[in-house]
Amino acid sequence: MAAELNTKNQHYVWRHYLSAWAESRTFCCYRQRDRNLFLTQPKAVASETYFYEIQRLTAEDLKYLDHFVGQATDDGLRKVNREYVQMTQLPFVLRERIKDVGLLPEAQEALEEELRWAERNLIERYHTGIEIKCQDILDALRHGDDTFYADSARCIDFLYFLCVQYFRTANMRDRLGGIPSHMPGHDPQRTANIVNHIHATNLGAALFHERSAYRIVFLHNATATPFIAGDQPVINILDPKVTDDVALYYPLSPNLAMVLAKNAVDRDRHVTRLEVERYNFSVYAKSDDQVYSDNMEYLRSLVAIGKDILPT
């Protein structure tokens, strides 16, 4: 059973999300590491082998995470994040508990197979559940419908989803894993895929707390220049060095994007070609390795600029 359900190629950008750029059958990707622009399919990009595979944490890793989680002021938020950390360690806890039980070799082998499956697939399944729960929300957004935002339960689902899409990427994992730790024995690379989820939970909770100040702004694009997508699908278009507020930009299709912004006046805006270019360049500049479009010639012209002419 475990082998049948195993998902080896795990996506950190949702395939259903990228399908909006594949409707014309000209879905293309520019891969920056080898400067390669090619036609492809959403299932073939923004993925790694066992991207969500969990690692056994040391006592120092757990101490670091507990300290990080404890910085939240809300008891419920601390509880949720601690439970998430515990969930990631379940296969290792179970393995220790059965180590001296004396199972028959066949049973031991079968159980070990199940535990290895859990190490590789548990968090991938968790993210799949988040996406399935919010597929109707993404579909509503693509039709310019934000009525779900007024429903508290659905608003929580949406903000959690949006923040998870922002933080769960290879880009965020590698950045968090590269921050030196001041706690001896803690390896940031082991905890990066947990820290990014804690960040997502914390930001989602903060946005929900201020939900009356934030609103969804739809950006309608009737120009000849399409919105692009990237392997960092959600980006903050505000400068974190200037403000603690965020404005989360999320392209929804070649013709529509949204921004979750504080104190926004207009629900709908029709953007100019220059505005589309600026949003697209921001997606490109903040991408890790890949950007996507339904227009190969446009994508070729965009990436020819080089991504380092503006700060990311």
Short mmCIF file of N, CA and C in Angstrom, two decimals, residues 22-194:
data_model
loop_
_atom_site.label_atom_id
_atom_site.label_comp_id
_atom_site.label_asym_id
_atom_site.label_seq_id
_atom_site.Cartn_x
_atom_site.Cartn_y
_atom_site.Cartn_z
N ALA A 22 -1.48 27.07 -18.70
CA ALA A 22 -1.33 25.96 -19.63
C ALA A 22 -2.56 25.75 -20.51
N GLU A 23 -3.54 26.62 -20.38
CA GLU A 23 -4.79 26.42 -21.11
C GLU A 23 -4.61 26.55 -22.62
N SER A 24 -3.62 27.36 -23.05
CA SER A 24 -3.40 27.55 -24.49
C SER A 24 -2.43 26.53 -25.06
N ARG A 25 -1.99 25.58 -24.26
CA ARG A 25 -1.06 24.53 -24.66
C ARG A 25 0.32 25.07 -25.02
N THR A 26 0.63 26.27 -24.54
CA THR A 26 1.97 26.84 -24.78
C THR A 26 2.63 27.18 -23.45
N PHE A 27 2.42 26.35 -22.45
CA PHE A 27 3.03 26.57 -21.15
C PHE A 27 4.54 26.44 -21.28
N CYS A 28 5.25 27.48 -20.90
CA CYS A 28 6.70 27.45 -21.03
C CYS A 28 7.36 27.86 -19.73
N CYS A 29 8.59 27.41 -19.58
CA CYS A 29 9.37 27.65 -18.37
C CYS A 29 10.74 28.17 -18.77
N TYR A 30 11.22 29.16 -18.02
CA TYR A 30 12.61 29.57 -18.15
C TYR A 30 13.33 29.12 -16.89
N ARG A 31 14.32 28.26 -17.08
CA ARG A 31 15.10 27.75 -15.97
C ARG A 31 16.42 28.50 -15.93
N GLN A 32 16.60 29.25 -14.85
CA GLN A 32 17.71 30.20 -14.80
C GLN A 32 19.07 29.56 -14.61
N ARG A 33 19.13 28.42 -13.93
CA ARG A 33 20.43 27.79 -13.66
C ARG A 33 21.14 27.37 -14.93
N ASP A 34 20.38 26.96 -15.93
CA ASP A 34 21.02 26.57 -17.19
C ASP A 34 20.57 27.45 -18.36
N ARG A 35 19.89 28.57 -18.03
CA ARG A 35 19.46 29.54 -19.06
C ARG A 35 18.71 28.86 -20.19
N ASN A 36 17.74 28.06 -19.80
CA ASN A 36 17.00 27.25 -20.77
C ASN A 36 15.54 27.63 -20.77
N LEU A 37 15.01 28.00 -21.93
CA LEU A 37 13.60 28.33 -22.12
C LEU A 37 12.98 27.22 -22.95
N PHE A 38 11.90 26.60 -22.43
CA PHE A 38 11.37 25.43 -23.12
C PHE A 38 9.88 25.27 -22.84
N LEU A 39 9.20 24.60 -23.77
CA LEU A 39 7.80 24.22 -23.58
C LEU A 39 7.74 23.01 -22.67
N THR A 40 6.74 22.99 -21.79
CA THR A 40 6.66 21.89 -20.84
C THR A 40 5.23 21.78 -20.31
N GLN A 41 5.04 21.15 -19.16
CA GLN A 41 3.75 21.01 -18.52
C GLN A 41 3.90 21.32 -17.03
N PRO A 42 2.84 21.79 -16.36
CA PRO A 42 2.94 22.11 -14.93
C PRO A 42 3.44 20.96 -14.08
N LYS A 43 3.14 19.72 -14.46
CA LYS A 43 3.56 18.58 -13.65
C LYS A 43 5.07 18.38 -13.67
N ALA A 44 5.76 19.02 -14.62
CA ALA A 44 7.20 18.79 -14.79
C ALA A 44 8.07 19.88 -14.18
N VAL A 45 7.46 20.87 -13.52
CA VAL A 45 8.24 21.99 -12.99
C VAL A 45 7.96 22.18 -11.50
N ALA A 46 8.80 23.03 -10.87
CA ALA A 46 8.62 23.41 -9.46
C ALA A 46 8.45 22.20 -8.56
N SER A 47 9.34 21.25 -8.71
CA SER A 47 9.26 20.04 -7.89
C SER A 47 10.67 19.53 -7.62
N GLU A 48 10.78 18.74 -6.55
CA GLU A 48 12.02 18.05 -6.22
C GLU A 48 11.67 16.65 -5.72
N THR A 49 12.62 15.76 -5.84
CA THR A 49 12.43 14.42 -5.29
C THR A 49 12.32 14.51 -3.78
N TYR A 50 11.19 14.06 -3.26
CA TYR A 50 10.91 14.07 -1.82
C TYR A 50 11.22 15.44 -1.19
N PHE A 51 10.67 16.48 -1.80
CA PHE A 51 10.89 17.84 -1.30
C PHE A 51 10.49 17.98 0.17
N TYR A 52 9.41 17.29 0.57
CA TYR A 52 8.86 17.45 1.92
C TYR A 52 9.37 16.37 2.89
N GLU A 53 10.36 15.59 2.49
CA GLU A 53 10.84 14.53 3.38
C GLU A 53 11.32 15.13 4.70
N ILE A 54 10.84 14.57 5.80
CA ILE A 54 11.18 15.10 7.11
C ILE A 54 12.45 14.44 7.64
N GLN A 55 13.16 15.16 8.45
CA GLN A 55 14.40 14.67 9.03
C GLN A 55 14.24 14.53 10.55
N ARG A 56 14.99 13.63 11.09
CA ARG A 56 14.97 13.49 12.54
C ARG A 56 15.72 14.66 13.16
N LEU A 57 15.06 15.32 14.09
CA LEU A 57 15.64 16.50 14.72
C LEU A 57 16.42 16.12 15.97
N THR A 58 17.48 16.85 16.21
CA THR A 58 18.25 16.65 17.44
C THR A 58 17.58 17.39 18.59
N ALA A 59 18.05 17.14 19.80
CA ALA A 59 17.52 17.85 20.97
C ALA A 59 17.74 19.34 20.82
N GLU A 60 18.87 19.72 20.20
CA GLU A 60 19.17 21.14 20.00
C GLU A 60 18.23 21.76 18.97
N ASP A 61 17.92 20.99 17.90
CA ASP A 61 16.95 21.47 16.90
C ASP A 61 15.60 21.71 17.55
N LEU A 62 15.14 20.77 18.36
CA LEU A 62 13.85 20.89 19.02
C LEU A 62 13.84 22.05 20.00
N LYS A 63 14.95 22.27 20.68
CA LYS A 63 15.05 23.40 21.62
C LYS A 63 14.95 24.71 20.86
N TYR A 64 15.63 24.79 19.71
CA TYR A 64 15.55 26.00 18.88
C TYR A 64 14.12 26.25 18.43
N LEU A 65 13.45 25.21 17.93
CA LEU A 65 12.09 25.35 17.44
C LEU A 65 11.13 25.74 18.56
N ASP A 66 11.31 25.17 19.72
CA ASP A 66 10.44 25.52 20.84
C ASP A 66 10.62 26.98 21.24
N HIS A 67 11.85 27.46 21.19
CA HIS A 67 12.11 28.87 21.48
C HIS A 67 11.47 29.75 20.42
N PHE A 68 11.60 29.34 19.16
CA PHE A 68 11.02 30.12 18.05
C PHE A 68 9.49 30.16 18.16
N VAL A 69 8.90 29.01 18.40
CA VAL A 69 7.45 28.95 18.55
C VAL A 69 7.00 29.79 19.74
N GLY A 70 7.76 29.75 20.81
CA GLY A 70 7.39 30.46 22.03
C GLY A 70 7.38 31.96 21.92
N GLN A 71 7.93 32.51 20.84
CA GLN A 71 7.94 33.96 20.66
C GLN A 71 6.56 34.51 20.31
N ALA A 72 5.66 33.64 19.85
CA ALA A 72 4.29 34.08 19.58
C ALA A 72 3.59 34.42 20.89
N THR A 73 2.77 35.45 20.88
CA THR A 73 2.09 35.87 22.11
C THR A 73 0.77 35.16 22.33
N ASP A 74 0.26 34.49 21.31
CA ASP A 74 -1.04 33.83 21.39
C ASP A 74 -0.87 32.37 21.78
N ASP A 75 -1.56 31.93 22.85
CA ASP A 75 -1.45 30.55 23.32
C ASP A 75 -1.89 29.55 22.25
N GLY A 76 -2.98 29.87 21.56
CA GLY A 76 -3.49 28.96 20.54
C GLY A 76 -2.51 28.80 19.39
N LEU A 77 -1.86 29.88 19.01
CA LEU A 77 -0.88 29.82 17.93
C LEU A 77 0.33 28.99 18.34
N ARG A 78 0.79 29.17 19.57
CA ARG A 78 1.91 28.37 20.05
C ARG A 78 1.55 26.88 20.06
N LYS A 79 0.32 26.58 20.48
CA LYS A 79 -0.14 25.19 20.53
C LYS A 79 -0.16 24.57 19.13
N VAL A 80 -0.71 25.29 18.16
CA VAL A 80 -0.79 24.79 16.78
C VAL A 80 0.60 24.53 16.23
N ASN A 81 1.52 25.44 16.45
CA ASN A 81 2.86 25.28 15.90
C ASN A 81 3.63 24.16 16.58
N ARG A 82 3.43 24.00 17.89
CA ARG A 82 4.11 22.90 18.59
C ARG A 82 3.56 21.55 18.12
N GLU A 83 2.27 21.49 17.87
CA GLU A 83 1.68 20.25 17.36
C GLU A 83 2.21 19.92 15.96
N TYR A 84 2.46 20.95 15.16
CA TYR A 84 3.02 20.71 13.82
C TYR A 84 4.43 20.13 13.94
N VAL A 85 5.25 20.70 14.83
CA VAL A 85 6.59 20.17 15.04
C VAL A 85 6.51 18.72 15.49
N GLN A 86 5.62 18.41 16.41
CA GLN A 86 5.46 17.03 16.90
C GLN A 86 5.05 16.10 15.77
N MET A 87 4.17 16.57 14.89
CA MET A 87 3.71 15.74 13.77
C MET A 87 4.88 15.34 12.88
N THR A 88 5.81 16.27 12.65
CA THR A 88 6.94 15.95 11.78
C THR A 88 7.86 14.89 12.37
N GLN A 89 7.77 14.67 13.66
CA GLN A 89 8.67 13.70 14.31
C GLN A 89 7.99 12.37 14.63
N LEU A 90 6.73 12.22 14.26
CA LEU A 90 5.99 11.00 14.58
C LEU A 90 6.67 9.72 14.08
N PRO A 91 7.15 9.65 12.84
CA PRO A 91 7.77 8.40 12.40
C PRO A 91 8.97 7.99 13.25
N PHE A 92 9.74 8.97 13.70
CA PHE A 92 10.94 8.68 14.48
C PHE A 92 10.57 8.27 15.91
N VAL A 93 9.53 8.90 16.46
CA VAL A 93 9.05 8.53 17.79
C VAL A 93 8.52 7.10 17.77
N LEU A 94 7.74 6.76 16.75
CA LEU A 94 7.17 5.42 16.65
C LEU A 94 8.27 4.38 16.47
N ARG A 95 9.28 4.72 15.66
CA ARG A 95 10.37 3.77 15.45
C ARG A 95 11.09 3.45 16.76
N GLU A 96 11.28 4.45 17.58
CA GLU A 96 11.94 4.24 18.87
C GLU A 96 11.08 3.38 19.80
N ARG A 97 9.77 3.61 19.75
CA ARG A 97 8.87 2.90 20.67
C ARG A 97 8.76 1.41 20.35
N ILE A 98 8.91 1.05 19.09
CA ILE A 98 8.76 -0.36 18.71
C ILE A 98 10.10 -1.07 18.60
N LYS A 99 11.19 -0.36 18.85
CA LYS A 99 12.52 -0.91 18.62
C LYS A 99 12.76 -2.20 19.40
N ASP A 100 12.28 -2.24 20.63
CA ASP A 100 12.55 -3.41 21.48
C ASP A 100 11.31 -4.27 21.73
N VAL A 101 10.33 -4.15 20.85
CA VAL A 101 9.08 -4.91 21.03
C VAL A 101 9.26 -6.38 20.67
N GLY A 102 10.20 -6.67 19.78
CA GLY A 102 10.43 -8.05 19.38
C GLY A 102 9.52 -8.54 18.28
N LEU A 103 9.27 -7.71 17.28
CA LEU A 103 8.42 -8.10 16.16
C LEU A 103 9.14 -9.13 15.30
N LEU A 104 8.35 -9.96 14.63
CA LEU A 104 8.90 -10.89 13.66
C LEU A 104 9.55 -10.11 12.52
N PRO A 105 10.59 -10.65 11.88
CA PRO A 105 11.30 -9.91 10.82
C PRO A 105 10.37 -9.40 9.72
N GLU A 106 9.37 -10.21 9.34
CA GLU A 106 8.46 -9.77 8.28
C GLU A 106 7.64 -8.57 8.72
N ALA A 107 7.17 -8.60 9.96
CA ALA A 107 6.39 -7.49 10.49
C ALA A 107 7.26 -6.25 10.67
N GLN A 108 8.48 -6.46 11.12
CA GLN A 108 9.41 -5.35 11.30
C GLN A 108 9.70 -4.67 9.96
N GLU A 109 9.89 -5.48 8.92
CA GLU A 109 10.18 -4.94 7.59
C GLU A 109 8.98 -4.16 7.04
N ALA A 110 7.78 -4.70 7.23
CA ALA A 110 6.58 -4.02 6.74
C ALA A 110 6.36 -2.71 7.47
N LEU A 111 6.59 -2.73 8.77
CA LEU A 111 6.41 -1.51 9.56
C LEU A 111 7.45 -0.46 9.19
N GLU A 112 8.67 -0.89 8.96
CA GLU A 112 9.72 0.05 8.55
C GLU A 112 9.38 0.70 7.21
N GLU A 113 8.79 -0.08 6.32
CA GLU A 113 8.38 0.48 5.03
C GLU A 113 7.32 1.57 5.22
N GLU A 114 6.38 1.33 6.13
CA GLU A 114 5.35 2.32 6.41
C GLU A 114 5.96 3.59 7.03
N LEU A 115 6.92 3.40 7.91
CA LEU A 115 7.55 4.56 8.55
C LEU A 115 8.35 5.38 7.54
N ARG A 116 9.04 4.69 6.63
CA ARG A 116 9.79 5.42 5.59
C ARG A 116 8.83 6.17 4.68
N TRP A 117 7.67 5.55 4.39
CA TRP A 117 6.66 6.25 3.59
C TRP A 117 6.23 7.53 4.30
N ALA A 118 5.98 7.43 5.60
CA ALA A 118 5.54 8.59 6.36
C ALA A 118 6.60 9.69 6.36
N GLU A 119 7.86 9.32 6.51
CA GLU A 119 8.93 10.31 6.49
C GLU A 119 8.94 11.09 5.18
N ARG A 120 8.65 10.41 4.10
CA ARG A 120 8.74 11.02 2.78
C ARG A 120 7.44 11.69 2.33
N ASN A 121 6.30 11.22 2.83
CA ASN A 121 5.02 11.65 2.27
C ASN A 121 4.07 12.35 3.23
N LEU A 122 4.32 12.28 4.53
CA LEU A 122 3.38 12.83 5.50
C LEU A 122 3.13 14.32 5.27
N ILE A 123 4.18 15.11 5.14
CA ILE A 123 4.02 16.55 4.98
C ILE A 123 3.53 16.90 3.58
N GLU A 124 3.91 16.10 2.59
CA GLU A 124 3.37 16.30 1.24
C GLU A 124 1.87 16.13 1.23
N ARG A 125 1.37 15.11 1.95
CA ARG A 125 -0.07 14.90 2.05
C ARG A 125 -0.73 16.05 2.81
N TYR A 126 -0.05 16.56 3.81
CA TYR A 126 -0.57 17.68 4.59
C TYR A 126 -0.80 18.89 3.67
N HIS A 127 0.17 19.19 2.82
CA HIS A 127 0.02 20.33 1.91
C HIS A 127 -1.04 20.06 0.84
N THR A 128 -1.14 18.82 0.42
CA THR A 128 -2.21 18.47 -0.53
C THR A 128 -3.57 18.76 0.08
N GLY A 129 -3.73 18.45 1.36
CA GLY A 129 -4.99 18.74 2.05
C GLY A 129 -5.31 20.23 2.08
N ILE A 130 -4.29 21.06 2.31
CA ILE A 130 -4.50 22.52 2.31
C ILE A 130 -4.99 22.97 0.94
N GLU A 131 -4.38 22.44 -0.12
CA GLU A 131 -4.74 22.84 -1.48
C GLU A 131 -6.15 22.37 -1.85
N ILE A 132 -6.47 21.14 -1.51
CA ILE A 132 -7.82 20.63 -1.82
C ILE A 132 -8.88 21.47 -1.12
N LYS A 133 -8.61 21.82 0.13
CA LYS A 133 -9.57 22.61 0.91
C LYS A 133 -9.80 23.98 0.30
N CYS A 134 -8.81 24.50 -0.42
CA CYS A 134 -8.91 25.87 -0.95
C CYS A 134 -9.01 25.92 -2.47
N GLN A 135 -9.24 24.78 -3.11
CA GLN A 135 -9.36 24.81 -4.56
C GLN A 135 -10.54 25.67 -5.00
N ASP A 136 -11.66 25.58 -4.28
CA ASP A 136 -12.82 26.39 -4.64
C ASP A 136 -12.54 27.88 -4.45
N ILE A 137 -11.69 28.22 -3.48
CA ILE A 137 -11.33 29.62 -3.26
C ILE A 137 -10.48 30.13 -4.41
N LEU A 138 -9.48 29.33 -4.84
CA LEU A 138 -8.67 29.75 -5.98
C LEU A 138 -9.53 29.90 -7.22
N ASP A 139 -10.46 28.97 -7.44
CA ASP A 139 -11.34 29.06 -8.61
C ASP A 139 -12.23 30.30 -8.52
N ALA A 140 -12.69 30.63 -7.32
CA ALA A 140 -13.50 31.85 -7.15
C ALA A 140 -12.67 33.09 -7.46
N LEU A 141 -11.45 33.14 -6.97
CA LEU A 141 -10.58 34.28 -7.24
C LEU A 141 -10.36 34.46 -8.74
N ARG A 142 -10.24 33.37 -9.44
CA ARG A 142 -10.02 33.46 -10.89
C ARG A 142 -11.24 33.98 -11.63
N HIS A 143 -12.37 34.00 -10.95
CA HIS A 143 -13.58 34.60 -11.52
C HIS A 143 -13.86 35.97 -10.89
N GLY A 144 -12.87 36.50 -10.19
CA GLY A 144 -13.04 37.83 -9.58
C GLY A 144 -14.00 37.84 -8.41
N ASP A 145 -14.15 36.71 -7.74
CA ASP A 145 -15.12 36.56 -6.65
C ASP A 145 -14.37 36.47 -5.33
N ASP A 146 -14.58 37.44 -4.44
CA ASP A 146 -13.93 37.43 -3.13
C ASP A 146 -14.94 37.38 -1.98
N THR A 147 -16.16 36.92 -2.26
CA THR A 147 -17.19 36.91 -1.22
C THR A 147 -16.83 36.01 -0.05
N PHE A 148 -15.99 35.01 -0.28
CA PHE A 148 -15.57 34.11 0.80
C PHE A 148 -14.84 34.86 1.91
N TYR A 149 -14.24 36.00 1.59
CA TYR A 149 -13.43 36.74 2.55
C TYR A 149 -14.27 37.24 3.74
N ALA A 150 -15.56 37.42 3.53
CA ALA A 150 -16.44 37.90 4.59
C ALA A 150 -16.85 36.80 5.55
N ASP A 151 -16.60 35.55 5.17
CA ASP A 151 -16.90 34.41 6.03
C ASP A 151 -15.65 34.10 6.85
N SER A 152 -15.74 34.18 8.17
CA SER A 152 -14.56 34.05 9.02
C SER A 152 -13.83 32.73 8.80
N ALA A 153 -14.58 31.62 8.73
CA ALA A 153 -13.94 30.31 8.58
C ALA A 153 -13.21 30.20 7.25
N ARG A 154 -13.87 30.67 6.18
CA ARG A 154 -13.25 30.60 4.87
C ARG A 154 -12.11 31.61 4.73
N CYS A 155 -12.21 32.72 5.42
CA CYS A 155 -11.13 33.70 5.43
C CYS A 155 -9.88 33.10 6.07
N ILE A 156 -10.07 32.36 7.17
CA ILE A 156 -8.94 31.68 7.80
C ILE A 156 -8.30 30.70 6.82
N ASP A 157 -9.14 29.91 6.14
CA ASP A 157 -8.62 28.95 5.16
C ASP A 157 -7.79 29.66 4.10
N PHE A 158 -8.33 30.75 3.57
CA PHE A 158 -7.66 31.49 2.50
C PHE A 158 -6.33 32.08 2.95
N LEU A 159 -6.32 32.74 4.09
CA LEU A 159 -5.09 33.39 4.55
C LEU A 159 -4.01 32.37 4.88
N TYR A 160 -4.42 31.26 5.48
CA TYR A 160 -3.47 30.18 5.75
C TYR A 160 -2.91 29.64 4.45
N PHE A 161 -3.78 29.37 3.49
CA PHE A 161 -3.36 28.88 2.17
C PHE A 161 -2.39 29.85 1.52
N LEU A 162 -2.74 31.14 1.48
CA LEU A 162 -1.92 32.14 0.80
C LEU A 162 -0.53 32.22 1.45
N CYS A 163 -0.50 32.20 2.77
CA CYS A 163 0.79 32.31 3.47
C CYS A 163 1.62 31.04 3.31
N VAL A 164 0.96 29.89 3.25
CA VAL A 164 1.69 28.64 2.99
C VAL A 164 2.29 28.68 1.59
N GLN A 165 1.54 29.17 0.59
CA GLN A 165 2.09 29.27 -0.76
C GLN A 165 3.29 30.22 -0.80
N TYR A 166 3.26 31.22 0.06
CA TYR A 166 4.34 32.19 0.14
C TYR A 166 5.60 31.58 0.74
N PHE A 167 5.44 30.78 1.79
CA PHE A 167 6.60 30.33 2.56
C PHE A 167 7.11 28.92 2.22
N ARG A 168 6.32 28.09 1.56
CA ARG A 168 6.70 26.68 1.47
C ARG A 168 7.66 26.37 0.30
N THR A 169 8.14 27.37 -0.40
CA THR A 169 8.90 27.16 -1.63
C THR A 169 10.35 26.77 -1.36
N ALA A 170 11.01 26.29 -2.42
CA ALA A 170 12.44 26.00 -2.34
C ALA A 170 13.23 27.26 -2.01
N ASN A 171 12.79 28.37 -2.57
CA ASN A 171 13.44 29.66 -2.32
C ASN A 171 13.45 29.98 -0.83
N MET A 172 12.29 29.90 -0.19
CA MET A 172 12.19 30.20 1.24
C MET A 172 12.94 29.17 2.08
N ARG A 173 12.82 27.90 1.72
CA ARG A 173 13.54 26.86 2.46
C ARG A 173 15.04 27.11 2.45
N ASP A 174 15.57 27.44 1.27
CA ASP A 174 17.01 27.63 1.16
C ASP A 174 17.47 28.89 1.87
N ARG A 175 16.65 29.93 1.84
CA ARG A 175 17.01 31.15 2.56
C ARG A 175 17.03 30.91 4.07
N LEU A 176 16.00 30.26 4.57
CA LEU A 176 15.94 30.00 6.01
C LEU A 176 17.03 29.01 6.44
N GLY A 177 17.32 28.06 5.57
CA GLY A 177 18.36 27.09 5.88
C GLY A 177 19.76 27.68 5.85
N GLY A 178 19.90 28.85 5.22
CA GLY A 178 21.20 29.49 5.13
C GLY A 178 21.47 30.52 6.20
N ILE A 179 20.49 30.74 7.09
CA ILE A 179 20.69 31.71 8.17
C ILE A 179 21.48 31.03 9.29
N PRO A 180 22.63 31.56 9.66
CA PRO A 180 23.44 30.92 10.72
C PRO A 180 22.67 30.85 12.04
N SER A 181 22.85 29.74 12.74
CA SER A 181 22.19 29.57 14.03
C SER A 181 23.14 29.96 15.16
N HIS A 182 22.60 30.59 16.18
CA HIS A 182 23.39 30.96 17.35
C HIS A 182 23.22 29.94 18.47
N MET A 183 22.54 28.82 18.14
CA MET A 183 22.34 27.78 19.15
C MET A 183 23.21 26.57 18.78
N PRO A 184 24.24 26.27 19.57
CA PRO A 184 25.12 25.13 19.27
C PRO A 184 24.34 23.83 19.08
N GLY A 185 24.70 23.10 18.02
CA GLY A 185 24.05 21.82 17.76
C GLY A 185 22.83 21.90 16.89
N HIS A 186 22.32 23.12 16.65
CA HIS A 186 21.15 23.29 15.79
C HIS A 186 21.60 23.49 14.35
N ASP A 187 21.01 22.72 13.45
CA ASP A 187 21.30 22.84 12.02
C ASP A 187 20.11 23.49 11.32
N PRO A 188 20.24 24.74 10.85
CA PRO A 188 19.10 25.42 10.21
C PRO A 188 18.56 24.69 8.99
N GLN A 189 19.40 23.92 8.31
CA GLN A 189 18.92 23.19 7.14
C GLN A 189 17.96 22.06 7.53
N ARG A 190 18.17 21.50 8.72
CA ARG A 190 17.25 20.44 9.18
C ARG A 190 15.89 21.02 9.54
N THR A 191 15.86 22.24 10.02
CA THR A 191 14.61 22.80 10.52
C THR A 191 13.93 23.77 9.54
N ALA A 192 14.57 24.06 8.40
CA ALA A 192 14.06 25.09 7.49
C ALA A 192 12.64 24.81 7.02
N ASN A 193 12.34 23.54 6.67
CA ASN A 193 11.01 23.22 6.16
C ASN A 193 9.95 23.19 7.26
N ILE A 194 10.38 23.32 8.51
CA ILE A 194 9.44 23.46 9.62
C ILE A 194 9.30 24.94 9.98
#
